[in-house]
Coordinates of C-alpha atoms in Angstrom, one line a residue:
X13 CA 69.8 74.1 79.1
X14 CA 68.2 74.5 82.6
X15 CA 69.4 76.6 85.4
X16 CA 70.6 74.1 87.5
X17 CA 72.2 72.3 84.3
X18 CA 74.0 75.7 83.5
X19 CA 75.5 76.1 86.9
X20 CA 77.0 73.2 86.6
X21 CA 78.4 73.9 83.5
X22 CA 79.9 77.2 84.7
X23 CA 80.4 76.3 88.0
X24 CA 84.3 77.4 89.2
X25 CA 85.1 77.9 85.2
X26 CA 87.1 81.2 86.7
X27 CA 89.1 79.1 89.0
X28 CA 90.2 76.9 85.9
X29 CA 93.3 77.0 84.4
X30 CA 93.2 79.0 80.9
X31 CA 93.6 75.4 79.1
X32 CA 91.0 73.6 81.0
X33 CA 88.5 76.8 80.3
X34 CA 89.2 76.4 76.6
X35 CA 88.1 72.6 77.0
X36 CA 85.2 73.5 78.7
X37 CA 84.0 76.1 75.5
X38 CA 84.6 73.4 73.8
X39 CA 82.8 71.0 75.3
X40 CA 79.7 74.0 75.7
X41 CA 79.8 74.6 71.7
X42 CA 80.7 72.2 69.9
X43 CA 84.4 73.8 68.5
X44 CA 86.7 71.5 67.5
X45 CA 90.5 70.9 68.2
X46 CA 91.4 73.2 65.3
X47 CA 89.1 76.0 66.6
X48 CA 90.6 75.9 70.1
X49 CA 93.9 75.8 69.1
X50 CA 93.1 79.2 66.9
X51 CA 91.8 80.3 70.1
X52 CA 95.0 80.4 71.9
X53 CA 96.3 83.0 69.2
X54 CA 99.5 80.6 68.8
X55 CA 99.0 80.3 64.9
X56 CA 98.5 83.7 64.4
X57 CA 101.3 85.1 66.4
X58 CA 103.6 82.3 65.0
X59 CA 104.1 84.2 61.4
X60 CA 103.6 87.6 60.4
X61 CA 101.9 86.6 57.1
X62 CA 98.9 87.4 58.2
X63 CA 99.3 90.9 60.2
X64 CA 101.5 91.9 56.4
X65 CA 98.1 91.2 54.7
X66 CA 95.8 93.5 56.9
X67 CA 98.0 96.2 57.6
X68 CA 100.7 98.4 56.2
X69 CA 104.4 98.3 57.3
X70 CA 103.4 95.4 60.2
X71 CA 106.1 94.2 62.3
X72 CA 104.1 91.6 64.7
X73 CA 101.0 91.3 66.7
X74 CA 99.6 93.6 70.0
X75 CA 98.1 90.4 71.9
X76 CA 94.5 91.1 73.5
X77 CA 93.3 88.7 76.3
X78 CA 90.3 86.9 75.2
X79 CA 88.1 85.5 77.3
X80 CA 84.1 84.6 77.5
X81 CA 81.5 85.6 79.2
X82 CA 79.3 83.6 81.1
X83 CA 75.3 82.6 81.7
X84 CA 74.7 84.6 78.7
X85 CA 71.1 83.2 77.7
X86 CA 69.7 85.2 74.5
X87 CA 66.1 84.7 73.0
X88 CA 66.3 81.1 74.9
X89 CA 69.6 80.2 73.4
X90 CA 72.5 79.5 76.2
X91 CA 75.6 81.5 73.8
X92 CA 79.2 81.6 75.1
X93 CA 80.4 84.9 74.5
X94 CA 83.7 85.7 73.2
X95 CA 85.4 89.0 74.2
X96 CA 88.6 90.4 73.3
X97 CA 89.5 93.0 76.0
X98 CA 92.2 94.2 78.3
X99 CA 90.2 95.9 81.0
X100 CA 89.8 93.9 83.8
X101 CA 86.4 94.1 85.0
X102 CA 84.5 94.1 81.7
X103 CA 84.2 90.0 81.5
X104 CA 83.3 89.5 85.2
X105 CA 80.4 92.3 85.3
X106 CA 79.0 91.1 82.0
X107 CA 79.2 87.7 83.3
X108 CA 77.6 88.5 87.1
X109 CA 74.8 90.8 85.1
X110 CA 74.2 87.7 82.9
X111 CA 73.5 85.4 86.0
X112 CA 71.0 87.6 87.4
X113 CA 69.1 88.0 84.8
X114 CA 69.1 84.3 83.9
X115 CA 66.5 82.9 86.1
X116 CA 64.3 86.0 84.7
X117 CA 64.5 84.6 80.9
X118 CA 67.5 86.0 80.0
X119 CA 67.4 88.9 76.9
X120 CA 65.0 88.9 74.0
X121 CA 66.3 90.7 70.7
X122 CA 64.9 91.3 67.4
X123 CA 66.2 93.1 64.1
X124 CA 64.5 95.6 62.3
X125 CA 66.1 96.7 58.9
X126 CA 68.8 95.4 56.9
X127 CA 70.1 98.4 55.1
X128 CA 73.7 100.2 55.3
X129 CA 74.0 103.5 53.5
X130 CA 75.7 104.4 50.6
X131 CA 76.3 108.5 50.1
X132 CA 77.0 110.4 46.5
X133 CA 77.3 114.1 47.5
X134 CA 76.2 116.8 44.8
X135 CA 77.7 120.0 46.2
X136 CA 77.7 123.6 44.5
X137 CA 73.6 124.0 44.5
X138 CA 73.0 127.6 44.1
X139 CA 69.5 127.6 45.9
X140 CA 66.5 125.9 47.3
X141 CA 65.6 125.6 44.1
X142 CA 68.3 123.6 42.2
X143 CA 68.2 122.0 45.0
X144 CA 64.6 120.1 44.7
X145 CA 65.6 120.3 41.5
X146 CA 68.1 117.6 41.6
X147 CA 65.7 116.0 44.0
X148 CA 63.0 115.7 42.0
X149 CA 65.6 114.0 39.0
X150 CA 66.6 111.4 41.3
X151 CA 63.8 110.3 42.5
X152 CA 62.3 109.9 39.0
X153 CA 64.9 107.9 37.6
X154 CA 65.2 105.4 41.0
X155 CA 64.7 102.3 39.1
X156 CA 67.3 103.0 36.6
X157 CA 69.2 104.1 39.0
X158 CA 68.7 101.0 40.7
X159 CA 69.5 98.8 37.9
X160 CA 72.4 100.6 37.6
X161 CA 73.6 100.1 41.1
X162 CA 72.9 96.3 41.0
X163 CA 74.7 95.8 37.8
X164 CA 77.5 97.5 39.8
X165 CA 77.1 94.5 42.8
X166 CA 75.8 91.6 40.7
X167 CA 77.5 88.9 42.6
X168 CA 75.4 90.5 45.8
X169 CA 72.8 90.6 44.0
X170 CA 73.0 86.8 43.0
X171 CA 73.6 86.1 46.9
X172 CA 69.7 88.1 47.8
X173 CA 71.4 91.5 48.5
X174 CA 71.8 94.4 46.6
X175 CA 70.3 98.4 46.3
X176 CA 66.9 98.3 47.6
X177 CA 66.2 102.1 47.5
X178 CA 67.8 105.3 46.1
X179 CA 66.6 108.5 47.1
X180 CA 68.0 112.2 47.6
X181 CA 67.3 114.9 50.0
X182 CA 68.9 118.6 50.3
X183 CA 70.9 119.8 52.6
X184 CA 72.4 123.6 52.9
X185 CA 74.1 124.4 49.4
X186 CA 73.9 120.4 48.3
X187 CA 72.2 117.5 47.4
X188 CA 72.7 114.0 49.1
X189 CA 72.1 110.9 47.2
X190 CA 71.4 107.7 50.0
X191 CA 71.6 104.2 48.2
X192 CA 70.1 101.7 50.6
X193 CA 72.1 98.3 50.0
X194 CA 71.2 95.3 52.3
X195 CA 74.7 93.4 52.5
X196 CA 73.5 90.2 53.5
X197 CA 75.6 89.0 55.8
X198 CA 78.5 91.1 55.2
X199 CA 79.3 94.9 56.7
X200 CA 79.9 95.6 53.4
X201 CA 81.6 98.9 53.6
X202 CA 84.5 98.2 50.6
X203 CA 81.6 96.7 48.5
X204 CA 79.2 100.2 49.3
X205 CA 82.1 102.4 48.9
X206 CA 82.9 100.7 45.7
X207 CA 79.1 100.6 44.4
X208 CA 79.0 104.6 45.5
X209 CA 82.3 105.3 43.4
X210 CA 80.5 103.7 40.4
X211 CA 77.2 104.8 40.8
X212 CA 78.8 108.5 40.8
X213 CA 79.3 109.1 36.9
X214 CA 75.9 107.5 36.6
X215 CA 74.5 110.3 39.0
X216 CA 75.9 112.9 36.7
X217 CA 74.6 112.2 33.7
X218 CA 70.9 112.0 34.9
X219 CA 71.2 115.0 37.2
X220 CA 73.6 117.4 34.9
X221 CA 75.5 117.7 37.9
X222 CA 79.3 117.2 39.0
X223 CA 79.2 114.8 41.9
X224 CA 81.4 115.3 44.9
X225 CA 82.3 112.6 47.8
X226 CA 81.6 109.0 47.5
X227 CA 81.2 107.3 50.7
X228 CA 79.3 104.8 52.8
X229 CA 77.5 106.0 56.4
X230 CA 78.8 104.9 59.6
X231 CA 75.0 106.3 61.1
X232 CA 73.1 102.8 60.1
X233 CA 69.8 103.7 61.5
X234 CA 68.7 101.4 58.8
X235 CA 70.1 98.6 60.4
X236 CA 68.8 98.5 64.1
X237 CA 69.3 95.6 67.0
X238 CA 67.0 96.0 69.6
X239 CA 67.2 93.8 73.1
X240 CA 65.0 93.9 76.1
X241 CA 65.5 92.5 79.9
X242 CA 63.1 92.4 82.0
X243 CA 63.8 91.6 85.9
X244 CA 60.3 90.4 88.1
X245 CA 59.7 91.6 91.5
X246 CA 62.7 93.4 91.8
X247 CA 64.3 94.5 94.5
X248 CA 63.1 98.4 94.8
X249 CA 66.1 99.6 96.2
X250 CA 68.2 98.3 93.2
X251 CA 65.8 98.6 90.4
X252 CA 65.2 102.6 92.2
X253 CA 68.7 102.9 91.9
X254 CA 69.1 101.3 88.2
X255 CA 66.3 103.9 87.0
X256 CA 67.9 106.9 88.9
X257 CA 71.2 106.0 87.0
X258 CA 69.8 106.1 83.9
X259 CA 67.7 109.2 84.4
X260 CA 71.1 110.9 85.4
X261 CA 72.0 109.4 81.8
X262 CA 68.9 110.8 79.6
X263 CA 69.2 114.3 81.1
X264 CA 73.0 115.1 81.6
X265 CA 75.2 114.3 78.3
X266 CA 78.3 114.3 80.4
X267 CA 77.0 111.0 82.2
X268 CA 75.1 110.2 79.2
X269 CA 78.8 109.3 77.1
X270 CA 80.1 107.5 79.7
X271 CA 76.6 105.2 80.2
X272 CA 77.4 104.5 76.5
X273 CA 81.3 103.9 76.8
X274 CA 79.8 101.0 79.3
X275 CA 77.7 99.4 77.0
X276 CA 80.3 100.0 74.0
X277 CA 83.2 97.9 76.5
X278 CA 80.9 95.0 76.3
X279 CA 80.1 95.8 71.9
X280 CA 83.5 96.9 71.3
X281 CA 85.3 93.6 72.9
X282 CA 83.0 90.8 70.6
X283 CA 83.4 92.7 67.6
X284 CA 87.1 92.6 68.3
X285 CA 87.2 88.8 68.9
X286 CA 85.0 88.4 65.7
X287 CA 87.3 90.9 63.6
X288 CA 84.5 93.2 63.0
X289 CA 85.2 96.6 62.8
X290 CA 84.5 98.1 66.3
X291 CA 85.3 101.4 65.3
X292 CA 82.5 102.2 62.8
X293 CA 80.1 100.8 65.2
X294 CA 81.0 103.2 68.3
X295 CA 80.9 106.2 65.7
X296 CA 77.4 104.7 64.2
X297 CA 76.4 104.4 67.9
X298 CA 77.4 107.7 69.0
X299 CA 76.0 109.2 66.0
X300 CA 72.7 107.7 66.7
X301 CA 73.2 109.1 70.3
X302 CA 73.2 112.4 69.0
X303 CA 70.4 111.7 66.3
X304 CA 67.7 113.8 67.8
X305 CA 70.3 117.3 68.8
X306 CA 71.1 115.7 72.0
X307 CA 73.4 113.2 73.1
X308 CA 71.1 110.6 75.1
X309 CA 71.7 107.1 76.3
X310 CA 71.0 104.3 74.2
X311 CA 69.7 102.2 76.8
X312 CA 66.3 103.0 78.6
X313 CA 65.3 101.7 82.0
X314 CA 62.4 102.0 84.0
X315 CA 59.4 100.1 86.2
X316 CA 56.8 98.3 85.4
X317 CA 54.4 97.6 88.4
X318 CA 57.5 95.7 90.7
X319 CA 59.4 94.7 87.4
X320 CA 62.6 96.2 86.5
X321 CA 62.5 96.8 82.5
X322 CA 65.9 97.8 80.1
X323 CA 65.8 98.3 76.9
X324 CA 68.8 98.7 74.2
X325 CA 68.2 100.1 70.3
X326 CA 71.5 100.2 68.5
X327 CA 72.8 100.5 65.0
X328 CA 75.0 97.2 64.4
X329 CA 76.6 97.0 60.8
X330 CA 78.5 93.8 61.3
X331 CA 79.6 90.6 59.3
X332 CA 79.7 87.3 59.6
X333 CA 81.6 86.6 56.4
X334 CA 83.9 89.2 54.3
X335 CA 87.1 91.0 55.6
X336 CA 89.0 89.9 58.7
X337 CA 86.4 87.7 59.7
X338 CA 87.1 85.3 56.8
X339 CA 90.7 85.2 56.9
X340 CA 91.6 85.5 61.0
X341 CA 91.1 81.8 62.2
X342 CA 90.8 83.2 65.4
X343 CA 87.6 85.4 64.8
X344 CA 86.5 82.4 63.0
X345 CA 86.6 80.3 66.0
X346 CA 85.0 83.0 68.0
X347 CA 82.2 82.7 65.4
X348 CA 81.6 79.3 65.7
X349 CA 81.8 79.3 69.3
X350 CA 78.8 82.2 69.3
X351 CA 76.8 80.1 66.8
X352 CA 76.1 83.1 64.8
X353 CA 75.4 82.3 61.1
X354 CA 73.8 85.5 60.1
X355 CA 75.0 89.5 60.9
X356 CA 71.1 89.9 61.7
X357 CA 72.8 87.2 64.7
X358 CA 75.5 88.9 65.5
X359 CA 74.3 92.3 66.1
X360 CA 71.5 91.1 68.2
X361 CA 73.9 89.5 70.8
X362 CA 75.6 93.0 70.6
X363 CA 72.6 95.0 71.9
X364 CA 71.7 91.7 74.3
X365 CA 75.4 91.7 75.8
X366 CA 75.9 95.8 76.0
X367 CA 72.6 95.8 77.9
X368 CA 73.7 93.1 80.4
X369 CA 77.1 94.9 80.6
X370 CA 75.1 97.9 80.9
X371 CA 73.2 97.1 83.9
X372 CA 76.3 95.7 85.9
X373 CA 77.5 99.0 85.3
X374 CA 74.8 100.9 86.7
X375 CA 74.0 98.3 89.8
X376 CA 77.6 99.4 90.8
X377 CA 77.0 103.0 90.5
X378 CA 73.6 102.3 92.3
X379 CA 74.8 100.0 95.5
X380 CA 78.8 99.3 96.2
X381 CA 79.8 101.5 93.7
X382 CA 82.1 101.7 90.6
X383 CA 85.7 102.1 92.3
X384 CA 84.9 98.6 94.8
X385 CA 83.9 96.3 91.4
X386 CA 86.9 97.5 90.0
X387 CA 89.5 98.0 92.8
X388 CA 88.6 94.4 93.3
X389 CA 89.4 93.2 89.9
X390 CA 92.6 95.5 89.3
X391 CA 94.2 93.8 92.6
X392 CA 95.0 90.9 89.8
X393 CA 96.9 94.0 87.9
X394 CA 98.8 95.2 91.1
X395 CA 99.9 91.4 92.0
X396 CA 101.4 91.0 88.3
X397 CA 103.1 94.5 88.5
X398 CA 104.6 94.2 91.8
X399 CA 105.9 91.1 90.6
X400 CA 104.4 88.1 92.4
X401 CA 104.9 84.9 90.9
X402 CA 102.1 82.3 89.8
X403 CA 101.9 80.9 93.4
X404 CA 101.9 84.4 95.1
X405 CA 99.0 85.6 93.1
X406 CA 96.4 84.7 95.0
X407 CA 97.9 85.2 98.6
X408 CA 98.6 88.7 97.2
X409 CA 95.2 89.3 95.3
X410 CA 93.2 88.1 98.8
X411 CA 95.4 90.7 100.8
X412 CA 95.1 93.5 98.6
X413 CA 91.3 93.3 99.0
X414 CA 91.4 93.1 102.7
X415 CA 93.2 96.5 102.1
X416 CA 90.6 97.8 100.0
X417 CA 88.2 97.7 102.6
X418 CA 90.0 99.1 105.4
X419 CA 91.4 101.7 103.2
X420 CA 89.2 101.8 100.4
X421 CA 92.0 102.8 97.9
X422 CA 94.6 100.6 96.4
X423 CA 98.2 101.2 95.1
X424 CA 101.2 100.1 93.4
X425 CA 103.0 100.3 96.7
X426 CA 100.3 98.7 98.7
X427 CA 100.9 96.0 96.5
X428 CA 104.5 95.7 96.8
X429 CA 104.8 96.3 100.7
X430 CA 102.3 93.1 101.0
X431 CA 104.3 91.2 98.7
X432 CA 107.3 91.6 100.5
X433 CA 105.5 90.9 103.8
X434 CA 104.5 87.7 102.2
X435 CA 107.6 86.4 100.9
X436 CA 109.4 87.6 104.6
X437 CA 106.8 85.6 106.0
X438 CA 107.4 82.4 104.0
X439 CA 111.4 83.5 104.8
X440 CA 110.6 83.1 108.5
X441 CA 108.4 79.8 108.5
X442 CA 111.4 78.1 106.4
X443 CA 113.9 79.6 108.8
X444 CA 110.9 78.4 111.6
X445 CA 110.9 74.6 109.8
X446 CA 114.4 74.4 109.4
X447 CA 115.5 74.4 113.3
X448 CA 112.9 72.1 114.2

């Protein structure tokens, strides 16, 4: 699809009404009536069958807006991006970010690794010695250790997958067994906690040793995305500003965590609408953050001759099949609107997505900054809460940002004070119409 092709497409999509958006996505991807129905959460909220089979004790549904983000070209591929997220600005940034990197190519991602991480701790070690020891044992039995394993996961073995690699290395009074599975295109935490609980009486008889906790690692540095922007003949002001940011980032961990909570908004909200689990990637995410002793920024930006360069490495352990994402029809129609078949897919439009999301982040911190983006956007919040009906929204939205930049703050009672204005106004222009 060509730029001017894409504008088109997008062209006033915010300005739509939520059903005439959801025909649009449709008419973008390819989903069918089924899919955009599922979209709309109706058949999910409609019966609690399905929140009584992923949860304990449910008694409904928290609803989530989801929307899409837009001008979101990966490796060449125009993708419509499904987010699930109740922050207002989060969408609009992403989708701004997206446009301005579009006539520059767009992202470029790649995958390196496949493997999650299994864990079999062997506590009690009563020196170095024992230690390599125990070591030494393991890593001279790995293939039947590894026969072993798969016999534990023979149907992921059938499918390609399976252990790849089994080693052990010491750590202060224990040994630590890693089993490297690749999951195909599963997360596959049940099935590596399950292969880790079995492997564990195995472990015990080779090494003599009582085995402790049986776990899978949130830390997959075995299973990287990587995506790269790259902006020609910048602007130097901004692309000065972008680096500064980010240098802020790589040297202060305060700034550093919330650099990451940016990109992780953008993460966090696909993995929601995909029903991945979110939550082990910000821990694998933040853990990798910290990999090296210091909590850095896992985005990198800097200049080449006039060009503005970022660059994203991030753990993604995610699924495309298994889990939620099998039995939520909404996170399967998210799916199919993304067009990812493969988790090697998925997590590369992570990294490409938290990168865009990334740089709208730091373009506001580097020019208007953070509070005008989203002052702007939570305007829509104050009209709902001071209780402005459908046809008062706007009026009341357009008003509240003139305030903003005469005042440069906004509040509830802003808010309310124009509202009432407004409606007196209408009040008086009936009142007006009526003697005439």
């Amino acid at each position: 699809m060509n730029e001017s092709v894409l504008t088109s497409v997008w062209n006033g999509f915010s300005r739509l009404s939520s059903r005439s958006r959801a025909a649009r996505v449709a008419e973008m991807t390819g989903l069918d009536q089924a899919s955009i129905e599922a979209l709309s959460g109706r058949q999910v909220t409609a019966d609690v069958g399905l929140a009584e089979s992923c949860v304990e004790n449910a008694v409904g549904y928290f609803a989530v807006p989801l929307g899409v983000a837009a001008y979101m070209l990966i490796d060449g591929r125009d993708v419509v991006v499904p987010m699930a997220v109740e922050e207002t600005s989060i969408i609009a940034a992403a989708s701004s970010a997206a446009k301005f990197f579009y006539p520059h190519g767009g992202v470029t991602t790649r995958t390196e690794g496949m493997m999650s991480i299994g864990q079999i701790q062997i506590p009690g070690m009563s020196g170095p010695g024992e230690s390599r020891r125990v070591v030494e044992v393991v890593a001279a039995n790995q293939e039947f250790l590894l026969t072993c394993a798969n016999e534990l996961v023979s149907s992921l073995a059938a499918r390609g997958g399976g252990a790849r690699r089994i080693e052990a290395r010491a750590l202060p009074g224990m040994v630590v067994v890693h089993i490297y599975v690749d999951t195909c295109d599963a997360m596959g935490a049940n099935l590596i906690n399950q292969l880790c609980e079995g492997l564990k009486p195995v472990i015990e008889a080779v090494t003599g040793e009582e085995a402790g906790v049986c776990i899978l690692s949130n830390l997959t540095d075995t299973r990287m995305s990587y995506a790269t922007v790259r902006a020609r003949q910048a602007d130097r002001r901004l692309a000065d500003g972008i680096v500064n940011a980010y240098e802020f980032a790589a040297q202060d961990p305060y700034r550093a965590a919330t650099h990451n909570k940016g990109i992780l908004n953008a993460v966090d909200a696909i993995l929601l609408a995909t029903g991945n689990d979110w939550r082990a990637m910000e821990a694998g995410a933040h853990a990798y953050a910290a990999l090296t002793g210091r909590y850095r920024p896992l985005s990198r930006w800097r200049l080449e001759g006039d060009d503005l360069v970022g660059e994203i490495r991030l753990p993604t352990a995610v699924g495309t099949v298994g889990g939620v994402t099998k039995i939520h029809p909404t996170a399967q129609a998210c799916l199919k609107m993304l067009g990812a078949q493969t988790a090697s897919e998925l997590g590369r439009i992570c990294a490409a997505v938290g990168l865009i999301q990334n740089f709208a982040a730091l373009r506001a911190l580097s020019t208007v900054g953070i509070v005008k983006g989203h002052m702007n956007l939570h305007a829509r919040n104050l009209a709902v809460l001071a209780g402005a009906n459908q046809e008062e929204q706007p009026v009341l939205v357009e008003r509240l940002r003139e305030e903003l930049l005469c005042k440069k703050r906004l509040t509830l009672t802003q808010a309310r004070d124009i509202l009432s204005e407004i409606r007196n106004g209408e009040v008086m222009e009936e009142a007006h119409l009526g003697t005439k």
